[in-house]
Amino acid sequence: IHNYGYLTWEWTSSLRGYSYPLIFASMYKALQLLAKDNVQLLIWVPRLAQAMLAAFADVKLYSLVQHLENSETAKFVLFCQLCSWFTWYSCTRTLTNTMETILTIFALSYYPIKGSKMGNSCKYLALVALAVVVRPTAVIPWMPLVFSHFLQEQRKADLILQKCIPVGLVTVGTSLIIDRVFFGEWVLVQLNFLKFNVLQNLATFYGSHPWHWYFTQGLPVILGPHLPFFIHGCVLAPRRYCIFLLAVIWTVLVYSTLSHKEFRFIYPVLPFCMIFCGYSLKHLKAWKKSAASFLLLSNLLPALYTGLVHQRGTLDVMSHIQQLCNNPHQSKAFVFILMPCHSTPFYSHVHCPLKMRFLQCPPNLTGNESYVDEADVFYSNPLGWLHKEFDNDTLLPSHLILFSVLEQEISPFLALRGYEKTATVFHTHVPQGRVGSHIYIYRRKTEMNH
């Protein structure tokens, strides 16, 4: 939009589609045309848009259960959904997983399950297709659901020829055209995504976990205090809800086969779980009030802590960098972020063409057996790397941003090159490995520059 920025390796390798970022790019463009594109709005407008969509999805979940059961059950399902600490933590983030979850709820509200008066094959298939365009993994939870629908459908040929194929062609076609415009060539992003994550299994580069991780940690953590209610609800729920439980188990099983695992990957099955939690809560006779109070209070603390306190430094530090934009010496400024790659946001939180750099960490795309990424090379010998990279004074960054754990190791370089600490920003109470409890900003003394 503003003719500067940074594209990560996913874009140069055509692993990501432009359809989803186009939503936010349009917001940025609208702000620019209205001459309202200040940095605060660039940060907040996408989050607010995502929050509104998440709120709309919650209402959809309520109306789905209201149609399937009654208003009372729907009320409890909505209560469970609104309590969930992980929903609070994730729903306003502009991650593809968040959009995938929201579209899954929308699609679910039109899914033709027994007893549903809102079932609409075209609408739900279109929303599923849209979710797959945003993030190809959305196909996983929907496989058992679509298959079950196909088995129940009397007019199977009509379903495939008149609904599945046209919906698929329109959505994939639109996504292909959008990507053709921006990549400048025909690219099937979904295929590249599948090749990278499944066939080549290159995502393990970002860490791998044991096969049972989602069962022993992933699902229990994102469910949190809801876990006993989920199990109770699974026992109580009527048979027609088996398909929702199957979707949850199937998704967790499929993700368990991939070695790179993250909590956010199974976020799209959380709304399915909430239906069972709500069912459990409604059927607790004497304990209803205490159970509801327990859920609310036990989720409130982790929601507030993870949302407002935990690992906030990498966002807070951007406001310090942003101040360099108003500096008359902005053209001379050069910010180097000496942190694990993608720790901080980049130009969207700075909004001026400041010279910035961070440690790169693309996976081994060339098949070179001795490949080590820049960040790993740096961390294996930080001091040596800095002396080698900046052997000439004219190349030195004006500002260095680093985690507190790195400070001692590179202090000889900082002292030698005349850097002084100008700010300390809190980051987390649980520092791990390369991530420290605080972030330090170092500025090079100006007399060194003259």
Tab-separated table of C-alpha atoms in Angstrom:
chain	number	residue	atom	x	y	z
A	1	ILE	CA	0.000	0.000	0.000
A	2	HIS	CA	2.768	2.440	0.936
A	3	ASN	CA	5.462	1.101	-1.441
A	4	TYR	CA	7.712	-0.252	1.305
A	5	GLY	CA	7.581	-3.233	3.640
A	6	TYR	CA	8.956	-6.719	3.925
A	7	LEU	CA	7.949	-10.053	2.399
A	8	THR	CA	8.973	-13.179	4.310
A	9	TRP	CA	10.241	-16.342	2.601
A	10	GLU	CA	6.713	-17.870	2.570
A	11	TRP	CA	5.789	-15.340	-0.104
A	12	THR	CA	8.895	-15.815	-2.214
A	13	SER	CA	8.232	-19.584	-2.074
A	14	SER	CA	4.499	-19.068	-2.894
A	15	LEU	CA	3.295	-20.863	0.237
A	16	ARG	CA	0.778	-18.194	1.201
A	17	GLY	CA	-2.189	-16.908	-0.742
A	18	TYR	CA	-3.055	-13.229	-1.108
A	19	SER	CA	-6.819	-13.630	-0.514
A	20	TYR	CA	-6.712	-13.299	3.283
A	21	PRO	CA	-4.118	-10.463	3.577
A	22	LEU	CA	-6.124	-8.634	0.898
A	23	ILE	CA	-8.812	-7.996	3.542
A	24	PHE	CA	-6.307	-6.094	5.716
A	25	ALA	CA	-4.629	-4.462	2.735
A	26	SER	CA	-8.052	-3.065	1.754
A	27	MET	CA	-8.447	-1.613	5.262
A	28	TYR	CA	-5.006	-0.009	5.006
A	29	LYS	CA	-5.882	1.370	1.578
A	30	ALA	CA	-9.180	2.783	2.848
A	31	LEU	CA	-7.380	4.472	5.759
A	32	GLN	CA	-4.827	5.895	3.324
A	33	LEU	CA	-7.527	7.295	1.010
A	34	LEU	CA	-9.300	8.862	3.994
A	35	ALA	CA	-5.925	10.300	5.130
A	36	LYS	CA	-6.452	8.545	8.475
A	37	ASP	CA	-3.552	6.118	8.196
A	38	ASN	CA	-1.815	6.856	11.475
A	39	VAL	CA	0.116	4.040	13.091
A	40	GLN	CA	-2.432	3.472	15.885
A	41	LEU	CA	-5.234	2.852	13.402
A	42	LEU	CA	-3.019	0.542	11.331
A	43	ILE	CA	-2.476	-1.530	14.474
A	44	TRP	CA	-6.037	-1.460	15.820
A	45	VAL	CA	-8.331	-1.614	12.787
A	46	PRO	CA	-7.396	-5.207	11.783
A	47	ARG	CA	-7.745	-6.358	15.412
A	48	LEU	CA	-11.136	-4.678	15.779
A	49	ALA	CA	-12.331	-6.198	12.497
A	50	GLN	CA	-11.213	-9.637	13.669
A	51	ALA	CA	-12.902	-9.088	17.050
A	52	MET	CA	-16.184	-8.141	15.370
A	53	LEU	CA	-16.060	-11.254	13.185
A	54	ALA	CA	-15.343	-13.382	16.268
A	55	ALA	CA	-18.320	-11.831	18.083
A	56	PHE	CA	-20.541	-12.515	15.064
A	57	ALA	CA	-19.301	-16.139	15.053
A	58	ASP	CA	-20.264	-16.480	18.740
A	59	VAL	CA	-23.781	-15.332	17.898
A	60	LYS	CA	-23.890	-17.881	15.058
A	61	LEU	CA	-22.852	-20.640	17.461
A	62	TYR	CA	-25.667	-19.603	19.800
A	63	SER	CA	-28.290	-19.659	17.036
A	64	LEU	CA	-27.039	-23.059	15.802
A	65	VAL	CA	-27.564	-24.680	19.221
A	66	GLN	CA	-30.844	-22.795	19.663
A	67	HIS	CA	-32.144	-24.407	16.459
A	68	LEU	CA	-30.776	-27.841	17.328
A	69	GLU	CA	-31.838	-27.859	20.984
A	70	ASN	CA	-33.427	-24.875	22.758
A	71	SER	CA	-32.568	-21.422	24.055
A	72	GLU	CA	-31.425	-22.718	27.431
A	73	THR	CA	-28.803	-25.101	26.012
A	74	ALA	CA	-27.726	-22.415	23.545
A	75	LYS	CA	-27.238	-20.021	26.461
A	76	PHE	CA	-24.886	-22.477	28.194
A	77	VAL	CA	-22.923	-23.183	25.018
A	78	LEU	CA	-22.477	-19.450	24.450
A	79	PHE	CA	-21.457	-19.022	28.090
A	80	CYS	CA	-18.779	-21.736	27.692
A	81	GLN	CA	-17.559	-20.171	24.458
A	82	LEU	CA	-17.337	-16.710	26.051
A	83	CYS	CA	-15.497	-18.122	29.087
A	84	SER	CA	-12.817	-19.963	27.124
A	85	TRP	CA	-9.426	-18.407	27.895
A	86	PHE	CA	-7.982	-19.663	24.602
A	87	THR	CA	-10.779	-18.021	22.585
A	88	TRP	CA	-10.028	-14.739	24.369
A	89	TYR	CA	-6.337	-15.227	23.658
A	90	SER	CA	-6.755	-16.021	19.942
A	91	CYS	CA	-9.954	-14.516	18.562
A	92	THR	CA	-8.678	-10.979	17.940
A	93	ARG	CA	-5.381	-12.074	16.394
A	94	THR	CA	-5.064	-11.817	12.645
A	95	LEU	CA	-3.734	-15.373	12.347
A	96	THR	CA	-5.038	-17.560	9.532
A	97	ASN	CA	-6.039	-20.071	12.246
A	98	THR	CA	-8.404	-17.473	13.728
A	99	MET	CA	-10.122	-16.866	10.391
A	100	GLU	CA	-10.258	-20.632	9.808
A	101	THR	CA	-12.051	-21.036	13.174
A	102	ILE	CA	-14.508	-18.210	12.490
A	103	LEU	CA	-15.396	-19.563	9.039
A	104	THR	CA	-15.766	-23.056	10.533
A	105	ILE	CA	-18.378	-21.740	12.999
A	106	PHE	CA	-20.212	-19.925	10.176
A	107	ALA	CA	-20.173	-23.103	8.065
A	108	LEU	CA	-21.311	-25.202	11.025
A	109	SER	CA	-24.412	-23.036	11.439
A	110	TYR	CA	-25.544	-24.077	7.926
A	111	TYR	CA	-24.457	-27.716	8.202
A	112	PRO	CA	-27.379	-30.111	7.573
A	113	ILE	CA	-27.392	-32.112	10.815
A	114	LYS	CA	-30.554	-33.986	11.873
A	115	GLY	CA	-32.952	-31.541	13.488
A	116	SER	CA	-31.385	-28.449	11.967
A	117	LYS	CA	-33.795	-25.993	10.344
A	118	MET	CA	-30.950	-23.866	9.031
A	119	GLY	CA	-29.174	-26.544	6.971
A	120	ASN	CA	-28.083	-25.195	3.614
A	121	SER	CA	-25.635	-27.254	1.543
A	122	CYS	CA	-24.561	-24.413	-0.741
A	123	LYS	CA	-23.880	-21.953	2.073
A	124	TYR	CA	-21.936	-24.331	4.283
A	125	LEU	CA	-19.866	-25.714	1.392
A	126	ALA	CA	-19.019	-22.192	0.220
A	127	LEU	CA	-17.867	-21.233	3.724
A	128	VAL	CA	-15.774	-24.409	4.023
A	129	ALA	CA	-14.204	-23.673	0.626
A	130	LEU	CA	-13.450	-20.134	1.785
A	131	ALA	CA	-11.802	-21.479	4.944
A	132	VAL	CA	-9.655	-23.807	2.804
A	133	VAL	CA	-8.559	-20.835	0.676
A	134	VAL	CA	-7.525	-18.942	3.837
A	135	ARG	CA	-5.756	-21.973	5.324
A	136	PRO	CA	-5.701	-25.310	3.464
A	137	THR	CA	-5.716	-27.273	6.734
A	138	ALA	CA	-9.376	-26.264	7.212
A	139	VAL	CA	-10.201	-29.305	5.078
A	140	ILE	CA	-9.203	-31.632	7.972
A	141	PRO	CA	-12.073	-31.088	10.473
A	142	TRP	CA	-14.546	-30.955	7.593
A	143	MET	CA	-13.628	-34.306	6.030
A	144	PRO	CA	-15.779	-36.451	8.374
A	145	LEU	CA	-18.594	-33.864	8.316
A	146	VAL	CA	-18.786	-33.612	4.516
A	147	PHE	CA	-18.466	-37.395	4.172
A	148	SER	CA	-21.288	-37.943	6.685
A	149	HIS	CA	-23.464	-35.437	4.802
A	150	PHE	CA	-22.719	-37.274	1.550
A	151	LEU	CA	-23.772	-40.633	3.049
A	152	GLN	CA	-27.064	-39.194	4.363
A	153	GLU	CA	-27.898	-37.311	1.161
A	154	GLN	CA	-30.503	-39.022	-1.032
A	155	ARG	CA	-29.529	-37.211	-4.267
A	156	LYS	CA	-25.777	-37.877	-4.151
A	157	ALA	CA	-25.067	-36.976	-7.783
A	158	ASP	CA	-26.882	-33.640	-7.411
A	159	LEU	CA	-24.889	-32.809	-4.292
A	160	ILE	CA	-21.605	-33.343	-6.133
A	161	LEU	CA	-22.496	-31.931	-9.564
A	162	GLN	CA	-24.733	-29.039	-8.567
A	163	LYS	CA	-23.176	-27.992	-5.282
A	164	CYS	CA	-19.663	-29.310	-4.489
A	165	ILE	CA	-18.119	-28.815	-7.935
A	166	PRO	CA	-19.551	-25.323	-8.704
A	167	VAL	CA	-18.714	-24.038	-5.186
A	168	GLY	CA	-15.186	-25.469	-5.406
A	169	LEU	CA	-14.569	-24.021	-8.856
A	170	VAL	CA	-15.769	-20.536	-7.920
A	171	THR	CA	-13.761	-20.244	-4.686
A	172	VAL	CA	-10.549	-21.881	-5.913
A	173	GLY	CA	-10.884	-19.972	-9.196
A	174	THR	CA	-11.232	-16.638	-7.394
A	175	SER	CA	-8.259	-17.414	-5.159
A	176	LEU	CA	-6.206	-18.451	-8.237
A	177	ILE	CA	-7.018	-15.170	-10.011
A	178	ILE	CA	-6.153	-13.061	-6.928
A	179	ASP	CA	-2.815	-14.895	-6.579
A	180	ARG	CA	-2.171	-14.551	-10.332
A	181	VAL	CA	-2.558	-10.768	-10.030
A	182	PHE	CA	-0.140	-10.428	-7.108
A	183	PHE	CA	2.410	-13.168	-7.853
A	184	GLY	CA	2.455	-12.293	-11.549
A	185	GLU	CA	2.121	-15.968	-12.494
A	186	TRP	CA	-0.288	-18.867	-12.018
A	187	VAL	CA	0.286	-20.421	-8.578
A	188	LEU	CA	-1.777	-23.012	-6.718
A	189	VAL	CA	-0.818	-21.972	-3.193
A	190	GLN	CA	-2.812	-24.764	-1.523
A	191	LEU	CA	-0.758	-27.401	-3.373
A	192	ASN	CA	2.540	-25.745	-2.366
A	193	PHE	CA	1.328	-25.607	1.237
A	194	LEU	CA	0.549	-29.335	1.176
A	195	LYS	CA	3.906	-30.171	-0.417
A	196	PHE	CA	5.840	-28.131	2.133
A	197	ASN	CA	4.044	-29.262	5.288
A	198	VAL	CA	3.163	-32.861	4.474
A	199	LEU	CA	5.205	-34.301	1.623
A	200	GLN	CA	8.518	-32.600	2.407
A	201	ASN	CA	7.690	-32.189	6.123
A	202	LEU	CA	9.828	-29.028	6.193
A	203	ALA	CA	7.803	-27.496	9.033
A	204	THR	CA	9.783	-29.681	11.484
A	205	PHE	CA	12.455	-27.012	11.034
A	206	TYR	CA	10.401	-24.942	13.488
A	207	GLY	CA	10.415	-27.660	16.140
A	208	SER	CA	8.947	-31.120	16.558
A	209	HIS	CA	6.932	-32.765	19.335
A	210	PRO	CA	6.080	-36.403	20.202
A	211	TRP	CA	3.047	-37.926	18.426
A	212	HIS	CA	0.818	-37.814	21.552
A	213	TRP	CA	1.420	-34.095	22.246
A	214	TYR	CA	-2.081	-32.937	21.195
A	215	PHE	CA	-3.734	-35.547	23.425
A	216	THR	CA	-1.512	-35.030	26.468
A	217	GLN	CA	-0.909	-31.265	26.195
A	218	GLY	CA	-2.467	-29.544	23.160
A	219	LEU	CA	-6.174	-30.237	23.690
A	220	PRO	CA	-6.088	-30.264	27.543
A	221	VAL	CA	-4.364	-26.857	27.562
A	222	ILE	CA	-6.642	-25.089	25.070
A	223	LEU	CA	-9.724	-26.566	26.788
A	224	GLY	CA	-8.280	-25.665	30.186
A	225	PRO	CA	-10.893	-25.732	32.968
A	226	HIS	CA	-13.517	-26.831	30.381
A	227	LEU	CA	-11.931	-30.295	30.107
A	228	PRO	CA	-14.089	-32.160	32.704
A	229	PHE	CA	-17.236	-30.551	31.241
A	230	PHE	CA	-16.207	-31.575	27.729
A	231	ILE	CA	-15.759	-35.217	28.815
A	232	HIS	CA	-19.063	-35.154	30.730
A	233	GLY	CA	-20.820	-33.589	27.719
A	234	CYS	CA	-19.468	-36.259	25.370
A	235	VAL	CA	-21.074	-38.938	27.559
A	236	LEU	CA	-24.419	-37.124	27.736
A	237	ALA	CA	-24.867	-35.696	24.252
A	238	PRO	CA	-27.414	-37.300	21.911
A	239	ARG	CA	-26.195	-39.609	19.120
A	240	ARG	CA	-26.546	-37.076	16.319
A	241	TYR	CA	-23.702	-35.063	17.915
A	242	CYS	CA	-21.319	-37.989	17.465
A	243	ILE	CA	-20.257	-36.435	14.158
A	244	PHE	CA	-18.961	-33.319	15.982
A	245	LEU	CA	-16.952	-35.473	18.376
A	246	LEU	CA	-15.638	-37.485	15.432
A	247	ALA	CA	-14.488	-34.248	13.769
A	248	VAL	CA	-12.548	-33.302	16.943
A	249	ILE	CA	-10.879	-36.713	17.337
A	250	TRP	CA	-10.109	-37.008	13.612
A	251	THR	CA	-8.535	-33.523	13.496
A	252	VAL	CA	-6.361	-34.179	16.542
A	253	LEU	CA	-5.302	-37.563	15.093
A	254	VAL	CA	-4.370	-36.096	11.695
A	255	TYR	CA	-2.365	-33.268	13.290
A	256	SER	CA	-0.642	-35.803	15.554
A	257	THR	CA	0.977	-37.395	12.480
A	258	LEU	CA	2.806	-34.127	11.662
A	259	SER	CA	5.879	-33.559	13.778
A	260	HIS	CA	5.589	-29.744	14.052
A	261	LYS	CA	2.800	-29.017	16.540
A	262	GLU	CA	1.296	-25.799	17.917
A	263	PHE	CA	-1.711	-25.006	20.110
A	264	ARG	CA	-3.243	-22.713	17.478
A	265	PHE	CA	-3.411	-25.519	14.886
A	266	ILE	CA	-6.281	-27.218	16.741
A	267	TYR	CA	-8.076	-23.960	17.595
A	268	PRO	CA	-10.748	-24.655	14.901
A	269	VAL	CA	-12.095	-27.656	16.852
A	270	LEU	CA	-12.573	-25.649	20.046
A	271	PRO	CA	-16.133	-24.473	19.090
A	272	PHE	CA	-17.142	-28.135	18.552
A	273	CYS	CA	-15.907	-28.895	22.076
A	274	MET	CA	-17.897	-25.959	23.479
A	275	ILE	CA	-21.156	-27.530	22.272
A	276	PHE	CA	-20.422	-30.542	24.511
A	277	CYS	CA	-19.335	-28.321	27.420
A	278	GLY	CA	-22.595	-26.362	27.222
A	279	TYR	CA	-24.573	-29.602	27.074
A	280	SER	CA	-22.801	-30.781	30.237
A	281	LEU	CA	-23.456	-27.513	32.063
A	282	LYS	CA	-27.173	-27.555	31.246
A	283	HIS	CA	-27.565	-31.062	32.658
A	284	LEU	CA	-25.837	-30.351	35.973
A	285	LYS	CA	-28.849	-30.089	38.230
A	286	ALA	CA	-27.758	-28.823	41.653
A	287	TRP	CA	-24.244	-27.775	40.709
A	288	LYS	CA	-25.125	-25.496	37.797
A	289	LYS	CA	-24.356	-22.177	39.493
A	290	SER	CA	-21.127	-23.276	41.184
A	291	ALA	CA	-19.907	-24.938	37.975
A	292	ALA	CA	-20.598	-21.765	35.975
A	293	SER	CA	-18.812	-19.618	38.576
A	294	PHE	CA	-15.868	-22.021	38.562
A	295	LEU	CA	-15.609	-21.846	34.750
A	296	LEU	CA	-15.805	-18.074	34.698
A	297	LEU	CA	-13.212	-17.441	37.416
A	298	SER	CA	-10.754	-20.156	36.407
A	299	ASN	CA	-10.726	-18.925	32.794
A	300	LEU	CA	-10.611	-15.237	33.643
A	301	LEU	CA	-7.095	-15.330	35.138
A	302	PRO	CA	-5.334	-17.123	32.253
A	303	ALA	CA	-7.316	-15.025	29.729
A	304	LEU	CA	-6.243	-11.738	31.330
A	305	TYR	CA	-2.688	-12.891	31.965
A	306	THR	CA	-2.000	-14.274	28.471
A	307	GLY	CA	-3.894	-11.440	26.816
A	308	LEU	CA	-2.457	-8.473	28.704
A	309	VAL	CA	0.791	-9.454	30.450
A	310	HIS	CA	2.524	-12.514	29.013
A	311	GLN	CA	5.087	-11.853	26.253
A	312	ARG	CA	3.887	-8.310	25.625
A	313	GLY	CA	7.338	-6.756	25.311
A	314	THR	CA	7.784	-7.491	21.619
A	315	LEU	CA	4.695	-5.366	20.906
A	316	ASP	CA	5.516	-2.639	23.428
A	317	VAL	CA	9.025	-2.175	22.054
A	318	MET	CA	7.574	-1.166	18.665
A	319	SER	CA	6.266	2.126	20.091
A	320	HIS	CA	9.875	3.019	20.985
A	321	ILE	CA	10.986	2.250	17.417
A	322	GLN	CA	8.028	4.189	16.033
A	323	GLN	CA	9.316	7.364	17.729
A	324	LEU	CA	12.339	7.273	15.408
A	325	CYS	CA	9.962	8.133	12.549
A	326	ASN	CA	9.473	11.660	13.963
A	327	ASN	CA	13.210	12.120	14.415
A	328	PRO	CA	14.919	14.584	12.024
A	329	HIS	CA	17.759	12.019	11.661
A	330	GLN	CA	15.309	9.292	10.585
A	331	SER	CA	17.129	8.696	7.293
A	332	LYS	CA	20.292	7.793	9.232
A	333	ALA	CA	18.531	5.464	11.671
A	334	PHE	CA	19.040	1.723	11.268
A	335	VAL	CA	17.330	-0.666	13.687
A	336	PHE	CA	18.637	-4.207	14.045
A	337	ILE	CA	16.474	-6.672	15.991
A	338	LEU	CA	18.827	-9.249	17.533
A	339	MET	CA	16.089	-11.694	18.539
A	340	PRO	CA	14.759	-15.070	17.400
A	341	CYS	CA	13.254	-14.313	13.980
A	342	HIS	CA	9.731	-12.846	13.718
A	343	SER	CA	9.745	-11.978	17.433
A	344	THR	CA	8.362	-8.495	16.750
A	345	PRO	CA	5.902	-7.028	14.261
A	346	PHE	CA	7.538	-5.036	11.492
A	347	TYR	CA	6.438	-2.136	9.285
A	348	SER	CA	2.708	-2.284	10.136
A	349	HIS	CA	3.614	-1.140	13.679
A	350	VAL	CA	6.114	1.506	12.581
A	351	HIS	CA	4.505	3.016	9.482
A	352	CYS	CA	7.492	4.840	8.033
A	353	PRO	CA	10.260	3.634	5.696
A	354	LEU	CA	12.752	3.204	8.518
A	355	LYS	CA	15.752	0.985	7.793
A	356	MET	CA	15.146	-2.202	9.806
A	357	ARG	CA	16.606	-5.677	9.844
A	358	PHE	CA	16.067	-8.882	11.830
A	359	LEU	CA	17.815	-12.255	11.954
A	360	GLN	CA	16.518	-14.468	9.128
A	361	CYS	CA	15.406	-18.071	9.587
A	362	PRO	CA	14.027	-19.542	6.354
A	363	PRO	CA	13.909	-23.359	6.366
A	364	ASN	CA	16.228	-25.403	4.165
A	365	LEU	CA	14.508	-24.880	0.824
A	366	THR	CA	17.530	-25.793	-1.301
A	367	GLY	CA	18.153	-29.252	0.156
A	368	ASN	CA	21.670	-28.279	1.253
A	369	GLU	CA	22.684	-30.806	3.937
A	370	SER	CA	24.948	-28.450	5.880
A	371	TYR	CA	22.332	-25.662	5.942
A	372	VAL	CA	22.117	-23.444	9.045
A	373	ASP	CA	19.898	-20.342	9.086
A	374	GLU	CA	21.190	-16.866	9.984
A	375	ALA	CA	19.557	-16.813	13.431
A	376	ASP	CA	21.184	-20.135	14.411
A	377	VAL	CA	24.568	-19.000	13.078
A	378	PHE	CA	24.232	-15.820	15.160
A	379	TYR	CA	23.219	-17.635	18.368
A	380	SER	CA	26.049	-20.161	18.066
A	381	ASN	CA	28.537	-17.282	18.527
A	382	PRO	CA	26.813	-13.881	18.984
A	383	LEU	CA	29.948	-11.869	19.715
A	384	GLY	CA	31.987	-13.302	16.841
A	385	TRP	CA	29.069	-12.851	14.441
A	386	LEU	CA	28.632	-9.162	15.343
A	387	HIS	CA	32.356	-8.373	15.007
A	388	LYS	CA	32.416	-10.100	11.615
A	389	GLU	CA	29.153	-8.590	10.313
A	390	PHE	CA	30.010	-5.029	11.431
A	391	ASP	CA	33.769	-4.904	10.914
A	392	ASN	CA	33.301	-1.446	9.412
A	393	ASP	CA	31.929	1.424	11.546
A	394	THR	CA	29.845	2.843	8.694
A	395	LEU	CA	27.728	-0.345	8.637
A	396	LEU	CA	26.789	-0.192	12.321
A	397	PRO	CA	23.094	-0.026	13.266
A	398	SER	CA	22.025	3.107	15.149
A	399	HIS	CA	19.801	0.965	17.406
A	400	LEU	CA	20.022	-2.614	18.640
A	401	ILE	CA	17.077	-4.445	20.180
A	402	LEU	CA	17.769	-7.579	22.190
A	403	PHE	CA	16.469	-9.850	24.921
A	404	SER	CA	18.060	-9.450	28.353
A	405	VAL	CA	19.558	-12.980	28.165
A	406	LEU	CA	21.844	-11.878	25.304
A	407	GLU	CA	23.218	-8.734	26.943
A	408	GLN	CA	26.102	-10.231	28.905
A	409	GLU	CA	27.402	-12.225	25.960
A	410	ILE	CA	27.647	-9.266	23.580
A	411	SER	CA	28.569	-6.589	26.148
A	412	PRO	CA	32.192	-6.305	24.833
A	413	PHE	CA	30.822	-5.399	21.380
A	414	LEU	CA	28.339	-2.896	22.854
A	415	ALA	CA	31.066	-1.192	24.903
A	416	LEU	CA	33.602	-1.140	22.062
A	417	ARG	CA	31.155	0.358	19.551
A	418	GLY	CA	29.788	2.974	21.948
A	419	TYR	CA	26.250	1.699	22.507
A	420	GLU	CA	24.259	2.824	25.541
A	421	LYS	CA	21.037	1.329	26.922
A	422	THR	CA	18.138	3.745	26.417
A	423	ALA	CA	15.102	1.639	27.371
A	424	THR	CA	14.069	-1.535	29.175
A	425	VAL	CA	10.740	-3.158	28.289
A	426	PHE	CA	9.084	-5.973	30.292
A	427	HIS	CA	8.376	-9.108	28.245
A	428	THR	CA	7.553	-12.214	30.290
A	429	HIS	CA	7.700	-13.783	33.764
A	430	VAL	CA	8.806	-17.115	32.261
A	431	PRO	CA	11.940	-16.523	30.165
A	432	GLN	CA	13.030	-19.576	28.158
A	433	GLY	CA	16.109	-20.242	26.051
A	434	ARG	CA	16.737	-17.307	23.721
A	435	VAL	CA	13.743	-15.361	25.070
A	436	GLY	CA	14.529	-13.156	28.063
A	437	SER	CA	12.324	-11.571	30.723
A	438	HIS	CA	13.035	-8.063	29.396
A	439	ILE	CA	13.899	-6.373	26.114
A	440	TYR	CA	16.689	-3.803	25.976
A	441	ILE	CA	17.063	-0.997	23.446
A	442	TYR	CA	20.608	0.156	22.816
A	443	ARG	CA	21.427	3.349	20.917
A	444	ARG	CA	24.779	4.244	19.467
A	445	LYS	CA	26.133	7.481	20.962
A	446	THR	CA	25.901	10.256	18.392
A	447	GLU	CA	29.429	11.591	18.830
A	448	MET	CA	30.559	8.296	17.318
A	449	ASN	CA	28.667	9.170	14.118
A	450	HIS	CA	30.325	12.532	13.516
